[in-house]
C-alpha atoms as a PDB file:
ATOM      1  CA  MET A   1      26.756  10.994 -10.553  1.00  0.00           C
ATOM      2  CA  SER A   2      24.909   8.316  -8.693  1.00  0.00           C
ATOM      3  CA  GLU A   3      21.461   7.324  -9.694  1.00  0.00           C
ATOM      4  CA  SER A   4      18.715   8.128  -7.297  1.00  0.00           C
ATOM      5  CA  LYS A   5      16.964   5.296  -5.554  1.00  0.00           C
ATOM      6  CA  PHE A   6      13.900   7.313  -5.404  1.00  0.00           C
ATOM      7  CA  LYS A   7      11.030   6.684  -7.600  1.00  0.00           C
ATOM      8  CA  SER A   8      10.188   9.260 -10.343  1.00  0.00           C
ATOM      9  CA  PRO A   9       7.586  11.979  -9.418  1.00  0.00           C
ATOM     10  CA  VAL A  10       4.220  10.594  -8.447  1.00  0.00           C
ATOM     11  CA  SER A  11       0.819  12.169  -8.187  1.00  0.00           C
ATOM     12  CA  LEU A  12       0.032  13.345  -4.670  1.00  0.00           C
ATOM     13  CA  SER A  13      -3.109  15.016  -3.750  1.00  0.00           C
ATOM     14  CA  GLU A  14      -3.243  18.675  -2.502  1.00  0.00           C
ATOM     15  CA  ARG A  15      -3.740  17.370   1.030  1.00  0.00           C
ATOM     16  CA  GLU A  16      -0.874  14.944   0.769  1.00  0.00           C
ATOM     17  CA  LEU A  17       1.446  17.754  -0.424  1.00  0.00           C
ATOM     18  CA  GLN A  18       0.328  19.873   2.600  1.00  0.00           C
ATOM     19  CA  VAL A  19       1.224  16.923   4.856  1.00  0.00           C
ATOM     20  CA  VAL A  20       4.530  16.453   3.050  1.00  0.00           C
ATOM     21  CA  GLU A  21       5.435  20.163   3.616  1.00  0.00           C
ATOM     22  CA  LEU A  22       4.570  19.923   7.290  1.00  0.00           C
ATOM     23  CA  VAL A  23       6.608  16.816   7.641  1.00  0.00           C
ATOM     24  CA  ALA A  24       9.424  18.564   5.939  1.00  0.00           C
ATOM     25  CA  ILE A  25       9.470  21.421   8.536  1.00  0.00           C
ATOM     26  CA  GLY A  26       9.617  18.812  11.340  1.00  0.00           C
ATOM     27  CA  LEU A  27       6.071  18.755  12.665  1.00  0.00           C
ATOM     28  CA  THR A  28       4.779  15.610  14.444  1.00  0.00           C
ATOM     29  CA  ASN A  29       1.791  13.783  13.310  1.00  0.00           C
ATOM     30  CA  GLN A  30      -0.205  15.303  16.225  1.00  0.00           C
ATOM     31  CA  GLU A  31       1.171  18.824  15.294  1.00  0.00           C
ATOM     32  CA  ILE A  32       0.083  18.303  11.669  1.00  0.00           C
ATOM     33  CA  ALA A  33      -3.293  17.226  12.802  1.00  0.00           C
ATOM     34  CA  GLU A  34      -3.775  20.346  14.915  1.00  0.00           C
ATOM     35  CA  LYS A  35      -2.518  22.569  12.022  1.00  0.00           C
ATOM     36  CA  LEU A  36      -4.769  21.079   9.430  1.00  0.00           C
ATOM     37  CA  GLU A  37      -7.615  20.554  11.840  1.00  0.00           C
ATOM     38  CA  ILE A  38      -7.947  16.879  11.165  1.00  0.00           C
ATOM     39  CA  SER A  39      -7.617  13.825  13.394  1.00  0.00           C
ATOM     40  CA  LYS A  40      -4.166  12.369  14.162  1.00  0.00           C
ATOM     41  CA  ARG A  41      -5.460   9.093  12.703  1.00  0.00           C
ATOM     42  CA  THR A  42      -6.114  10.752   9.409  1.00  0.00           C
ATOM     43  CA  VAL A  43      -2.575  12.176   9.363  1.00  0.00           C
ATOM     44  CA  ASP A  44      -1.259   8.641  10.103  1.00  0.00           C
ATOM     45  CA  ASN A  45      -3.198   7.462   7.078  1.00  0.00           C
ATOM     46  CA  HIS A  46      -1.972  10.232   4.856  1.00  0.00           C
ATOM     47  CA  ILE A  47       1.616   9.591   5.870  1.00  0.00           C
ATOM     48  CA  SER A  48       1.226   5.847   5.277  1.00  0.00           C
ATOM     49  CA  ASN A  49      -0.273   6.385   1.817  1.00  0.00           C
ATOM     50  CA  ILE A  50       2.479   9.011   0.933  1.00  0.00           C
ATOM     51  CA  LEU A  51       5.301   6.575   1.971  1.00  0.00           C
ATOM     52  CA  THR A  52       3.751   3.883  -0.178  1.00  0.00           C
ATOM     53  CA  LYS A  53       3.282   6.186  -3.181  1.00  0.00           C
ATOM     54  CA  THR A  54       6.796   7.577  -2.998  1.00  0.00           C
ATOM     55  CA  SER A  55       8.514   4.257  -2.142  1.00  0.00           C
ATOM     56  CA  THR A  56      10.062   5.785   0.936  1.00  0.00           C
ATOM     57  CA  GLY A  57      10.526   4.000   4.140  1.00  0.00           C
ATOM     58  CA  ASN A  58      10.416   6.771   6.698  1.00  0.00           C
ATOM     59  CA  ARG A  59      10.054  10.451   7.214  1.00  0.00           C
ATOM     60  CA  VAL A  60      13.680  11.311   6.504  1.00  0.00           C
ATOM     61  CA  GLU A  61      13.542   9.528   3.037  1.00  0.00           C
ATOM     62  CA  LEU A  62      10.313  11.256   2.457  1.00  0.00           C
ATOM     63  CA  VAL A  63      11.859  14.695   2.852  1.00  0.00           C
ATOM     64  CA  ARG A  64      14.798  13.657   0.762  1.00  0.00           C
ATOM     65  CA  TRP A  65      12.439  12.498  -1.920  1.00  0.00           C
ATOM     66  CA  SER A  66      10.371  15.672  -1.717  1.00  0.00           C
ATOM     67  CA  LEU A  67      13.441  17.864  -1.961  1.00  0.00           C
ATOM     68  CA  GLN A  68      14.682  15.856  -5.040  1.00  0.00           C
ATOM     69  CA  TRP A  69      11.433  16.121  -6.867  1.00  0.00           C
ATOM     70  CA  GLY A  70      10.820  19.794  -5.934  1.00  0.00           C
ATOM     71  CA  LYS A  71       7.720  19.074  -3.723  1.00  0.00           C
ATOM     72  CA  VAL A  72       9.006  21.301  -0.889  1.00  0.00           C
ATOM     73  CA  CYS A  73      11.085  24.306  -0.192  1.00  0.00           C
ATOM     74  CA  ILE A  74      13.102  24.438   3.100  1.00  0.00           C
ATOM     75  CA  ASP A  75      14.722  27.796   4.229  1.00  0.00           C
ATOM     76  CA  ASN A  76      14.719  29.193   0.660  1.00  0.00           C
ATOM     77  CA  ILE A  77      16.724  26.193  -0.604  1.00  0.00           C
ATOM     78  CA  ASN A  78      15.455  24.067  -3.469  1.00  0.00           C
ATOM     79  CA  CYS A  79      12.981  26.813  -4.301  1.00  0.00           C
ATOM     80  CA  CYS A  80      12.177  27.235  -7.900  1.00  0.00           C
ATOM     81  CA  THR A  81      10.237  30.256  -8.964  1.00  0.00           C
ATOM     82  CA  LEU A  82       9.445  30.405 -12.683  1.00  0.00           C
ATOM     83  CA  PRO A  83       9.775  33.500 -14.501  1.00  0.00           C
ATOM     84  CA  GLU A  84       6.573  35.335 -15.381  1.00  0.00           C
ATOM     85  CA  PRO A  85       5.832  34.624 -19.111  1.00  0.00           C
ATOM     86  CA  GLU A  86       6.273  37.723 -21.426  1.00  0.00           C
ATOM     87  CA  SER A  87       3.007  39.014 -22.822  1.00  0.00           C
ATOM     88  CA  SER A  88       4.283  39.109 -26.343  1.00  0.00           C
ATOM     89  CA  VAL A  89       7.627  38.212 -27.809  1.00  0.00           C
ATOM     90  CA  GLU A  90       8.546  39.765 -31.152  1.00  0.00           C
ATOM     91  CA  LEU A  91      11.100  38.135 -33.367  1.00  0.00           C
ATOM     92  CA  THR A  92      13.579  40.422 -35.023  1.00  0.00           C
ATOM     93  CA  ASP A  93      14.732  40.021 -38.459  1.00  0.00           C
ATOM     94  CA  SER A  94      17.500  37.404 -38.430  1.00  0.00           C
ATOM     95  CA  VAL A  95      20.700  38.124 -40.015  1.00  0.00           C
ATOM     96  CA  ASP A  96      21.945  35.351 -42.349  1.00  0.00           C
ATOM     97  CA  GLU A  97      25.595  35.111 -42.043  1.00  0.00           C
ATOM     98  CA  THR A  98      27.654  32.895 -44.303  1.00  0.00           C
ATOM     99  CA  VAL A  99      30.808  31.589 -42.661  1.00  0.00           C
ATOM    100  CA  SER A 100      33.551  30.668 -44.966  1.00  0.00           C
ATOM    101  CA  SER A 101      36.181  28.231 -43.970  1.00  0.00           C
ATOM    102  CA  PRO A 102      39.474  27.829 -45.548  1.00  0.00           C
ATOM    103  CA  VAL A 103      39.836  25.046 -48.050  1.00  0.00           C
ATOM    104  CA  VAL A 104      42.440  22.500 -46.831  1.00  0.00           C
ATOM    105  CA  GLU A 105      44.259  20.526 -49.588  1.00  0.00           C
END
């Protein structure tokens, strides 16, 4: 298996994660600005900061990085839903079994 060239997971702000999700679905910076109700210049700055933090050079690499590190889910691919924790787990009495192996001379 080849090693990934992408930097390990980094800390992105909630807004940066929103921008990454919108980049991943193919929106332009202008469309992202309209959706988030912020200026295009602010989106440009977010994208620049995200590319720097993730050591990615362009939007395609950013999407690959975000898929690799589980930051986005596209068309129900790479989606990870964690199971609900059980309210209480009871341990049953364990059975102590002794396994005997034949003696080899």
